[in-house]
Coordinates of N, CA, C and O in Angstrom, one line a residue:
M92 N -37.8 18.1 -34.7 CA -37.1 19.2 -34.2 C -36.8 20.0 -35.6 O -36.4 18.8 -36.6
S93 N -37.4 20.9 -35.8 CA -37.0 21.9 -37.3 C -35.8 22.3 -37.3 O -34.9 22.9 -36.6
L94 N -35.1 22.5 -38.6 CA -34.0 22.7 -39.0 C -34.2 23.8 -39.1 O -33.2 24.8 -38.9
N95 N -35.3 24.2 -39.5 CA -35.1 26.1 -39.5 C -36.6 27.3 -38.7 O -36.4 27.9 -39.6
G96 N -37.3 26.2 -38.2 CA -38.1 26.8 -37.2 C -39.3 27.0 -38.4 O -40.8 28.0 -37.9
R97 N -39.8 26.5 -39.7 CA -40.5 26.9 -40.8 C -41.4 25.4 -41.1 O -40.4 24.5 -40.7
T98 N -42.3 25.3 -41.1 CA -42.6 24.5 -41.7 C -43.2 24.2 -42.9 O -42.2 24.8 -44.1
T99 N -42.7 23.1 -44.0 CA -42.4 22.2 -45.3 C -43.3 22.7 -46.2 O -44.4 23.1 -45.9
A100 N -42.6 23.6 -47.8 CA -43.7 23.4 -48.5 C -44.7 22.0 -48.8 O -44.0 21.1 -48.4
S101 N -45.8 21.9 -49.8 CA -46.6 20.8 -49.7 C -46.0 19.8 -51.1 O -45.9 19.9 -51.8
T102 N -44.9 19.2 -50.5 CA -44.3 18.1 -51.7 C -44.1 17.1 -50.9 O -43.9 16.8 -49.2
T103 N -43.8 16.1 -51.7 CA -44.2 14.6 -51.3 C -43.3 14.0 -53.0 O -42.9 14.5 -53.6
T104 N -42.8 12.8 -51.4 CA -41.5 11.7 -52.4 C -42.3 10.7 -52.2 O -42.6 10.3 -50.9
A105 N -41.4 9.6 -53.4 CA -42.0 7.9 -52.8 C -41.0 7.7 -52.5 O -40.7 6.4 -52.2
T106 N -39.8 8.8 -52.9 CA -38.2 7.7 -52.9 C -37.9 6.7 -51.9 O -38.5 7.2 -50.0
V107 N -37.9 5.9 -51.6 CA -37.2 4.9 -50.8 C -35.5 4.6 -50.6 O -35.1 4.6 -51.1
I108 N -35.1 5.0 -49.6 CA -33.5 4.8 -49.4 C -33.4 2.7 -49.1 O -33.8 2.9 -48.4
T109 N -33.1 2.4 -50.1 CA -33.0 1.0 -49.9 C -31.8 0.5 -49.4 O -30.8 1.1 -49.3
N110 N -32.2 -0.3 -48.1 CA -30.6 -0.7 -47.1 C -30.2 -1.8 -47.7 O -30.2 -2.9 -48.4
P111 N -28.8 -1.7 -47.4 CA -27.6 -2.3 -48.6 C -27.2 -3.5 -47.3 O -27.2 -5.1 -47.8
R112 N -27.8 -3.7 -46.1 CA -27.7 -4.8 -45.3 C -29.2 -5.2 -44.8 O -30.2 -4.5 -44.8
P113 N -29.6 -5.9 -45.5 CA -31.0 -6.7 -45.3 C -31.3 -7.2 -44.3 O -32.7 -6.6 -43.8
F114 N -31.1 -7.0 -43.1 CA -31.3 -7.2 -41.7 C -31.9 -5.6 -41.0 O -33.0 -5.6 -40.3
F115 N -31.3 -4.8 -41.5 CA -31.9 -3.7 -41.6 C -33.0 -3.3 -42.4 O -33.0 -2.9 -43.5
P116 N -34.2 -2.1 -41.1 CA -35.4 -1.8 -42.9 C -34.7 -1.0 -43.5 O -33.4 0.2 -43.2
D117 N -35.5 0.0 -44.4 CA -34.7 0.8 -45.9 C -35.6 2.0 -45.0 O -36.8 1.8 -43.9
I118 N -35.3 3.1 -45.5 CA -35.8 5.0 -44.7 C -35.9 4.9 -45.7 O -35.7 5.1 -47.4
E119 N -37.8 6.0 -45.7 CA -38.7 6.6 -46.6 C -37.7 8.1 -46.4 O -38.0 8.3 -45.8
L120 N -37.9 8.2 -47.4 CA -37.4 9.8 -47.8 C -37.9 11.1 -47.2 O -38.3 12.4 -46.1
Q121 N -40.0 11.1 -47.2 CA -40.8 11.5 -47.4 C -41.1 11.9 -45.8 O -41.4 12.3 -45.5
A122 N -40.7 10.0 -45.3 CA -40.5 10.3 -43.3 C -39.3 11.2 -43.0 O -39.9 11.5 -41.5
F123 N -38.5 11.4 -43.6 CA -37.0 12.2 -42.8 C -37.9 13.8 -43.1 O -37.4 14.0 -42.7
I124 N -38.2 14.1 -43.9 CA -39.0 15.3 -44.9 C -39.7 15.5 -43.5 O -39.8 16.9 -42.2
D125 N -40.8 14.8 -43.2 CA -42.0 14.7 -42.3 C -41.6 15.3 -40.4 O -41.7 16.1 -40.3
N126 N -40.4 13.8 -40.3 CA -39.9 14.1 -39.2 C -39.0 15.6 -38.6 O -39.4 16.4 -37.7
Y127 N -38.3 15.7 -39.7 CA -37.3 17.2 -39.3 C -37.9 18.7 -39.8 O -37.3 19.0 -40.6
R128 N -39.3 18.2 -40.5 CA -39.7 19.5 -41.6 C -38.9 20.2 -42.5 O -38.8 21.6 -42.3
L129 N -38.4 19.6 -43.1 CA -37.0 20.1 -44.0 C -37.8 20.6 -44.8 O -38.9 20.3 -46.0
P130 N -36.9 22.1 -45.3 CA -37.3 23.3 -46.8 C -38.0 22.4 -47.8 O -37.1 21.4 -47.6
G131 N -39.3 22.6 -48.2 CA -39.9 22.3 -48.8 C -38.5 22.3 -50.3 O -38.7 21.6 -51.8
E132 N -38.1 23.5 -50.3 CA -37.1 23.7 -52.0 C -35.8 22.7 -51.5 O -35.4 23.3 -52.9
Y133 N -35.8 22.2 -50.8 CA -34.3 21.2 -51.2 C -34.4 20.0 -52.0 O -35.5 19.4 -52.1
N134 N -33.5 20.0 -52.9 CA -33.6 18.9 -53.8 C -33.3 17.2 -53.1 O -33.0 17.5 -52.0
E135 N -33.7 16.8 -53.6 CA -33.6 15.3 -53.1 C -32.4 14.8 -52.8 O -32.0 13.6 -52.0
A136 N -31.7 15.3 -53.8 CA -30.0 14.5 -53.8 C -29.6 14.6 -52.8 O -28.3 13.7 -52.1
P137 N -29.6 15.5 -51.9 CA -28.5 15.7 -50.6 C -28.9 15.4 -49.3 O -28.5 14.7 -48.5
L138 N -30.5 15.3 -49.4 CA -30.9 14.3 -48.5 C -30.8 12.8 -48.9 O -31.3 12.5 -47.8
V139 N -31.0 12.3 -50.0 CA -30.2 11.0 -49.8 C -29.1 11.0 -49.7 O -28.9 9.3 -49.3
Y140 N -28.6 11.3 -50.1 CA -27.0 11.2 -50.2 C -26.5 11.5 -48.2 O -25.5 10.5 -48.1
E141 N -27.2 12.4 -47.2 CA -27.2 12.2 -46.2 C -27.6 11.1 -45.7 O -26.9 10.3 -44.5
L142 N -28.7 10.8 -45.7 CA -29.3 9.3 -45.9 C -28.3 7.8 -45.8 O -28.5 7.1 -45.3
T143 N -28.1 8.2 -46.8 CA -27.6 6.9 -47.5 C -25.9 6.8 -46.9 O -25.4 6.1 -45.7
G144 N -25.1 7.7 -46.9 CA -24.3 7.9 -45.8 C -24.7 7.8 -44.0 O -23.7 6.9 -43.8
A145 N -25.4 7.8 -43.6 CA -26.3 7.9 -42.0 C -26.2 6.4 -42.6 O -25.9 6.0 -41.1
M146 N -27.3 5.8 -42.8 CA -27.3 4.6 -43.4 C -26.1 3.4 -42.7 O -25.8 2.3 -42.1
R147 N -25.4 3.6 -43.8 CA -24.1 3.2 -43.8 C -23.7 3.2 -42.3 O -22.2 2.8 -41.7
H148 N -23.4 4.4 -41.8 CA -22.7 4.4 -40.7 C -23.0 3.8 -39.2 O -22.7 3.0 -38.7
V149 N -24.3 3.9 -39.1 CA -25.2 3.3 -38.0 C -25.2 1.8 -38.4 O -24.6 1.1 -37.7
N150 N -25.4 1.3 -40.1 CA -24.9 -0.4 -40.6 C -24.0 -0.5 -39.3 O -23.4 -1.6 -39.3
E151 N -22.2 0.2 -39.8 CA -21.3 -0.4 -39.9 C -21.2 -0.6 -37.4 O -20.0 -1.1 -38.1
E152 N -20.9 0.4 -37.3 CA -21.7 0.8 -36.2 C -22.2 -1.2 -35.4 O -21.7 -1.4 -34.1
L153 N -23.3 -1.3 -36.0 CA -24.0 -2.4 -35.2 C -24.0 -3.7 -36.1 O -24.3 -5.1 -34.8
T154 N -22.7 -3.5 -36.8 CA -23.0 -5.2 -37.7 C -22.1 -6.4 -36.5 O -22.7 -7.1 -36.7
D155 N -21.2 -5.7 -36.2 CA -21.0 -6.7 -34.9 C -21.5 -7.8 -33.9 O -21.9 -8.6 -33.8
F156 N -22.5 -6.5 -33.8 CA -23.6 -7.1 -32.7 C -24.7 -8.1 -33.8 O -24.5 -9.2 -32.7
V157 N -24.7 -7.9 -34.9 CA -26.0 -8.5 -35.3 C -25.1 -9.4 -35.6 O -25.8 -10.8 -35.5
L158 N -24.4 -10.1 -35.7 CA -22.8 -11.4 -36.0 C -23.5 -12.2 -34.9 O -23.2 -13.3 -35.1
I159 N -23.1 -11.2 -34.0 CA -23.5 -11.9 -32.7 C -24.4 -12.8 -32.7 O -24.5 -13.6 -31.9
L160 N -25.9 -11.7 -32.3 CA -26.9 -12.4 -32.5 C -27.7 -13.4 -33.3 O -27.9 -14.4 -32.8
K161 N -27.0 -13.5 -34.7 CA -27.3 -14.6 -35.5 C -26.7 -16.1 -35.3 O -26.9 -16.8 -35.4
S162 N -25.6 -15.8 -34.0 CA -25.0 -16.6 -34.6 C -25.7 -17.6 -32.4 O -25.6 -18.7 -32.6
V163 N -26.9 -17.0 -32.4 CA -27.3 -17.8 -31.5 C -28.9 -17.9 -31.7 O -29.4 -18.5 -31.5
I164 N -29.4 -16.9 -33.0 CA -30.4 -17.4 -32.7 C -31.0 -16.6 -34.0 O -30.2 -16.4 -35.0
V165 N -32.2 -17.3 -34.4 CA -32.7 -17.0 -36.4 C -33.4 -15.3 -36.4 O -34.3 -15.5 -35.4
A166 N -32.9 -14.8 -36.6 CA -33.2 -13.2 -37.1 C -33.1 -13.1 -38.5 O -31.6 -12.3 -38.6
E167 N -33.5 -12.7 -39.3 CA -33.7 -12.0 -41.0 C -33.4 -11.1 -41.0 O -32.8 -10.0 -41.7
T168 N -34.6 -10.3 -40.0 CA -34.6 -8.8 -40.2 C -34.9 -8.0 -38.7 O -34.9 -9.2 -37.6
L169 N -34.4 -6.9 -38.4 CA -34.6 -6.3 -37.5 C -36.4 -6.5 -36.9 O -36.2 -6.6 -35.4
E170 N -37.2 -6.0 -37.6 CA -38.2 -6.3 -37.7 C -38.6 -7.5 -36.8 O -39.1 -7.8 -36.1
A171 N -38.5 -8.2 -37.5 CA -38.5 -10.0 -37.1 C -38.1 -9.9 -35.2 O -38.5 -11.1 -34.5
F172 N -37.1 -9.9 -35.3 CA -36.3 -9.6 -34.7 C -36.6 -9.0 -33.1 O -37.5 -10.1 -32.3
E173 N -37.2 -7.9 -33.7 CA -38.2 -6.8 -32.5 C -38.4 -5.7 -32.7 O -37.9 -4.8 -33.2
A174 N -39.7 -5.8 -33.3 CA -40.7 -4.8 -34.3 C -40.2 -3.4 -33.5 O -39.6 -2.6 -34.3
E175 N -40.2 -3.1 -32.1 CA -39.6 -1.8 -31.1 C -38.8 -1.2 -31.9 O -38.3 -0.1 -32.1
L176 N -37.3 -1.9 -32.4 CA -36.0 -1.1 -32.5 C -36.1 -1.0 -33.2 O -34.8 -0.4 -34.1
V177 N -36.9 -0.8 -34.2 CA -36.9 -0.5 -36.2 C -36.7 1.1 -35.8 O -36.6 2.0 -36.4
D178 N -38.4 2.1 -35.2 CA -38.4 2.9 -35.0 C -36.9 3.3 -34.4 O -36.3 4.9 -34.9
V179 N -35.9 2.7 -33.5 CA -35.0 3.5 -32.7 C -33.6 3.2 -34.1 O -33.1 4.1 -34.3
Y180 N -33.6 2.3 -35.1 CA -32.9 2.2 -36.1 C -33.3 3.9 -36.5 O -32.3 4.2 -36.8
K181 N -34.1 3.8 -37.6 CA -34.7 5.0 -37.9 C -34.4 6.0 -37.5 O -33.8 7.3 -37.8
A182 N -34.3 6.1 -36.0 CA -33.8 8.0 -35.5 C -32.5 7.6 -35.1 O -32.3 9.0 -35.8
A183 N -31.6 6.6 -35.4 CA -30.5 6.9 -34.9 C -29.8 7.6 -36.7 O -29.2 8.5 -36.6
V184 N -30.6 6.7 -38.0 CA -29.9 6.8 -39.3 C -30.4 8.4 -39.2 O -29.8 9.3 -40.2
M185 N -31.7 9.0 -38.8 CA -32.4 10.5 -39.6 C -31.2 11.2 -38.2 O -31.4 13.0 -39.0
H186 N -31.2 11.1 -37.5 CA -30.7 12.2 -36.3 C -29.1 12.6 -37.2 O -28.1 13.3 -37.0
W187 N -28.0 11.1 -37.6 CA -27.1 11.5 -38.1 C -27.0 12.0 -39.6 O -26.0 12.6 -39.8
A188 N -27.6 12.0 -40.0 CA -28.1 12.0 -41.4 C -28.9 14.0 -41.4 O -28.1 14.9 -42.3
R189 N -29.0 14.8 -39.9 CA -29.6 15.7 -40.4 C -28.3 16.4 -39.5 O -28.3 17.6 -39.8
S190 N -27.5 15.7 -38.8 CA -26.5 16.5 -38.4 C -25.6 17.1 -39.9 O -24.4 17.7 -39.6
G191 N -25.3 15.9 -40.7 CA -24.8 16.6 -42.2 C -25.5 17.0 -43.1 O -25.0 18.2 -44.1
L192 N -27.1 17.4 -43.0 CA -27.7 18.4 -43.2 C -27.4 19.9 -43.4 O -27.4 21.1 -44.2
I193 N -26.8 20.1 -41.8 CA -26.3 21.4 -41.7 C -25.7 22.4 -42.8 O -26.1 23.5 -42.9
K194 N -25.1 21.9 -43.2 CA -23.7 22.1 -44.4 C -25.0 22.7 -45.3 O -24.0 23.5 -46.7
Y195 N -26.1 22.1 -45.6 CA -26.9 22.8 -46.8 C -27.3 23.9 -46.5 O -27.9 24.6 -47.5
F196 N -26.9 24.9 -45.5 CA -28.0 25.2 -45.2 C -27.6 27.1 -45.4 O -28.2 28.1 -45.5
E197 N -26.3 27.5 -45.9 CA -26.3 28.8 -46.5 C -26.2 28.8 -47.9 O -25.9 28.4 -49.0
T198 N -27.5 29.7 -48.0 CA -28.7 30.1 -49.2 C -28.3 31.5 -48.8 O -29.5 32.2 -48.0
I199 N -28.7 32.4 -50.7 CA -28.8 34.0 -50.7 C -29.8 34.2 -49.3 O -30.1 34.9 -49.0
N200 N -31.1 33.4 -49.7 CA -32.4 34.1 -49.3 C -32.7 34.2 -47.6 O -33.2 34.3 -47.0
R201 N -32.2 33.3 -47.3 CA -31.5 32.9 -45.5 C -30.1 33.3 -44.8 O -29.7 33.0 -44.3
K202 N -29.2 34.2 -45.6 CA -28.0 34.4 -45.2 C -28.2 34.8 -44.3 O -27.2 34.6 -43.0
A203 N -28.5 35.6 -43.1 CA -29.2 36.1 -42.0 C -28.7 34.9 -41.0 O -28.6 34.3 -40.0
A204 N -29.6 33.8 -41.4 CA -30.0 32.5 -40.2 C -29.0 32.2 -40.8 O -28.5 31.0 -39.7
A205 N -28.7 31.9 -42.2 CA -27.2 31.0 -41.9 C -26.0 31.4 -41.5 O -25.7 30.3 -41.1
E206 N -26.1 32.7 -41.2 CA -25.2 33.2 -40.1 C -24.4 32.8 -38.9 O -24.1 32.4 -38.1
I207 N -25.9 32.4 -38.1 CA -26.4 32.7 -37.4 C -26.0 30.7 -36.8 O -25.6 30.2 -35.9
Q208 N -26.6 30.4 -37.8 CA -26.3 29.1 -37.4 C -24.8 28.6 -37.8 O -24.5 27.0 -37.4
G209 N -24.2 28.5 -38.7 CA -23.5 28.6 -38.9 C -22.1 28.6 -37.1 O -20.9 28.1 -37.3
E210 N -22.4 29.9 -36.5 CA -21.7 30.0 -35.3 C -22.4 29.1 -34.7 O -21.4 28.7 -33.5
R211 N -23.5 28.4 -34.5 CA -23.8 27.5 -33.8 C -23.1 25.8 -34.5 O -23.8 24.7 -33.6
N212 N -22.7 25.7 -35.5 CA -23.2 24.5 -36.1 C -22.1 23.6 -35.5 O -23.1 22.4 -35.4
E213 N -20.9 24.3 -35.3 CA -20.8 22.8 -33.9 C -21.2 22.3 -33.2 O -21.2 21.1 -32.7
I214 N -21.7 22.9 -32.0 CA -22.8 22.5 -31.2 C -24.2 22.3 -31.5 O -24.5 20.6 -31.0
I215 N -24.3 21.9 -32.7 CA -25.8 21.8 -33.3 C -25.5 20.7 -34.1 O -26.4 19.6 -33.6
V216 N -24.6 19.8 -34.4 CA -24.3 18.8 -35.0 C -23.7 18.2 -34.2 O -23.7 16.8 -33.6
T217 N -22.3 18.3 -33.0 CA -22.7 17.0 -32.2 C -23.6 16.6 -31.4 O -23.4 15.8 -30.5
E218 N -24.8 17.4 -30.8 CA -26.3 17.2 -30.2 C -26.5 16.2 -31.0 O -26.8 15.4 -30.4
W219 N -26.6 16.8 -32.0 CA -27.3 15.5 -33.7 C -26.7 14.8 -33.5 O -27.8 13.0 -32.9
K220 N -25.9 14.2 -33.2 CA -24.7 12.9 -34.0 C -24.5 12.4 -31.7 O -24.5 11.2 -32.2
G221 N -24.8 13.1 -31.5 CA -25.1 12.5 -29.8 C -26.5 11.6 -29.7 O -26.3 10.9 -29.5
E222 N -27.8 12.2 -30.5 CA -28.8 11.7 -30.2 C -28.9 10.7 -31.0 O -29.3 9.4 -30.6
A223 N -28.3 10.7 -31.9 CA -27.8 9.1 -32.9 C -26.9 7.9 -32.3 O -27.4 7.0 -32.1
Q224 N -25.7 8.6 -31.5 CA -25.0 7.3 -31.0 C -25.9 7.1 -29.8 O -25.8 5.4 -29.2
S225 N -27.1 7.9 -29.0 CA -27.6 7.3 -28.1 C -28.4 6.2 -28.9 O -28.9 5.2 -27.8
C226 N -29.4 6.6 -30.0 CA -29.7 4.7 -29.9 C -29.2 4.4 -30.4 O -30.0 3.0 -30.7
I227 N -28.0 4.5 -31.2 CA -26.9 3.1 -31.4 C -27.2 2.1 -30.4 O -26.7 1.3 -30.4
D228 N -26.6 3.3 -29.4 CA -25.9 2.5 -28.2 C -27.3 2.0 -27.5 O -27.4 0.5 -27.1
M229 N -28.3 1.9 -28.0 CA -29.8 1.2 -26.9 C -30.2 0.3 -28.1 O -30.8 -0.2 -27.5
L230 N -30.2 0.1 -29.3 CA -29.5 -1.0 -30.3 C -28.7 -2.1 -29.3 O -29.0 -3.3 -29.6
S231 N -27.6 -1.2 -29.8 CA -26.7 -2.4 -29.4 C -26.8 -3.1 -28.4 O -26.4 -4.4 -28.0
K232 N -27.1 -2.5 -26.6 CA -27.6 -3.0 -25.7 C -28.7 -4.1 -25.7 O -28.5 -5.1 -24.9
R233 N -29.2 -4.1 -26.5 CA -31.0 -4.8 -26.3 C -30.2 -6.1 -26.9 O -30.5 -6.7 -27.2
I234 N -29.5 -5.8 -28.1 CA -28.9 -6.8 -29.2 C -28.2 -7.6 -28.5 O -28.0 -9.2 -28.4
L235 N -26.8 -7.2 -27.5 CA -26.1 -8.3 -26.6 C -27.1 -8.9 -25.6 O -26.9 -10.0 -24.7
D236 N -27.6 -7.8 -25.1 CA -28.8 -8.8 -23.4 C -29.2 -10.6 -24.8 O -30.1 -11.2 -23.7
V237 N -30.1 -10.1 -25.8 CA -30.9 -11.3 -26.3 C -29.5 -12.4 -26.7 O -30.1 -13.3 -26.0
A238 N -28.4 -11.9 -27.0 CA -27.7 -12.7 -27.3 C -27.1 -13.3 -25.9 O -26.5 -14.5 -26.3
A239 N -26.8 -12.3 -24.8 CA -25.9 -13.5 -23.9 C -27.7 -13.9 -23.3 O -26.8 -15.0 -22.6
E240 N -28.5 -14.1 -23.2 CA -29.5 -14.7 -22.5 C -29.8 -15.8 -23.5 O -30.2 -16.6 -23.2
N241 N -29.2 -15.5 -24.8 CA -29.5 -17.2 -25.7 C -27.9 -17.7 -25.6 O -27.5 -18.6 -26.3
G242 N -26.9 -17.6 -24.6 CA -25.8 -18.1 -24.3 C -24.6 -17.5 -25.5 O -22.8 -18.5 -25.5
A243 N -24.9 -16.4 -26.3 CA -23.5 -16.0 -27.4 C -22.4 -15.2 -26.4 O -21.1 -15.2 -26.9
L244 N -22.5 -14.6 -25.0 CA -21.6 -14.2 -24.5 C -21.2 -15.0 -23.0 O -22.1 -15.3 -22.9
P245 N -20.1 -14.6 -22.4 CA -19.0 -15.4 -21.3 C -20.5 -15.1 -20.1 O -21.2 -13.6 -20.0
E246 N -20.9 -16.1 -19.3 CA -22.2 -15.8 -18.0 C -20.8 -14.5 -17.2 O -21.6 -13.2 -17.3
K247 N -19.7 -14.0 -17.5 CA -18.9 -13.0 -16.3 C -18.2 -12.0 -17.1 O -17.2 -11.2 -17.1
R248 N -19.3 -11.3 -18.1 CA -18.9 -10.2 -19.0 C -18.7 -9.0 -18.3 O -19.1 -9.1 -17.1
R249 N -17.7 -8.4 -18.6 CA -18.1 -6.7 -17.8 C -19.5 -6.5 -18.6 O -19.7 -5.9 -19.3
Q250 N -20.0 -5.6 -17.1 CA -21.6 -4.8 -17.1 C -21.2 -3.4 -17.3 O -20.8 -2.7 -16.6
F251 N -20.9 -2.0 -18.6 CA -21.1 -0.9 -18.2 C -22.6 -0.1 -18.4 O -23.7 -1.0 -18.7
S252 N -22.2 0.9 -17.5 CA -23.6 2.1 -17.3 C -24.1 2.0 -18.5 O -23.3 2.2 -19.7
D253 N -25.3 1.9 -19.1 CA -25.7 2.9 -20.6 C -25.5 3.8 -20.5 O -25.2 4.9 -20.1
G254 N -24.8 3.8 -22.3 CA -24.1 4.9 -23.0 C -23.0 5.3 -22.3 O -22.6 5.6 -23.1
F255 N -22.5 4.5 -21.8 CA -20.6 4.3 -22.2 C -20.3 3.9 -22.9 O -20.0 3.0 -23.6
R256 N -19.1 5.5 -23.6 CA -18.6 4.8 -24.3 C -17.1 4.8 -23.9 O -16.8 6.2 -23.7
A257 N -16.4 4.3 -24.3 CA -14.7 4.9 -24.4 C -14.0 5.2 -25.9 O -14.2 4.4 -27.1
S258 N -13.3 6.0 -25.7 CA -12.8 6.4 -26.7 C -11.1 6.8 -26.7 O -10.9 6.8 -25.5
I259 N -10.3 6.4 -27.3 CA -9.1 6.4 -27.8 C -8.1 8.0 -28.3 O -8.9 8.2 -29.3
I260 N -7.6 8.4 -27.7 CA -7.5 9.4 -28.1 C -6.1 9.9 -28.2 O -5.3 8.9 -27.7

């Protein structure tokens, strides 16, 4: 989904955001730009900043699950554990980063579009963060399933429906 409804200018970058946790994959900035058709005139700095912050957030959400998994099986990387989950991880990071980019849209040459976007900002950010959280839930569920199959969790643990998250208010 495009953030602005336009295609990007033909810009390319070789920047790779290195993941501080070696279990999780690195993210290529160009893949983020291509997937979400980000404007070509954007400076790389905010994109890298948002991707780095999103990576930290997703890593933090998944750390406990990975530690449980590593207690029962040898898995040096997410790709070695289950290659299909790499794309899910990248989607979680990119969705979370995309929700943070909305604040960079207010530009002079897109004032009318920015005003409309600003009115819908909270709805859009909530939707994108929800998509990221769905990906995180999918990852954590799969990791816990494998950990349970290998004896890391008690046999009579409580099962929750997919996507259920309890929050304390």
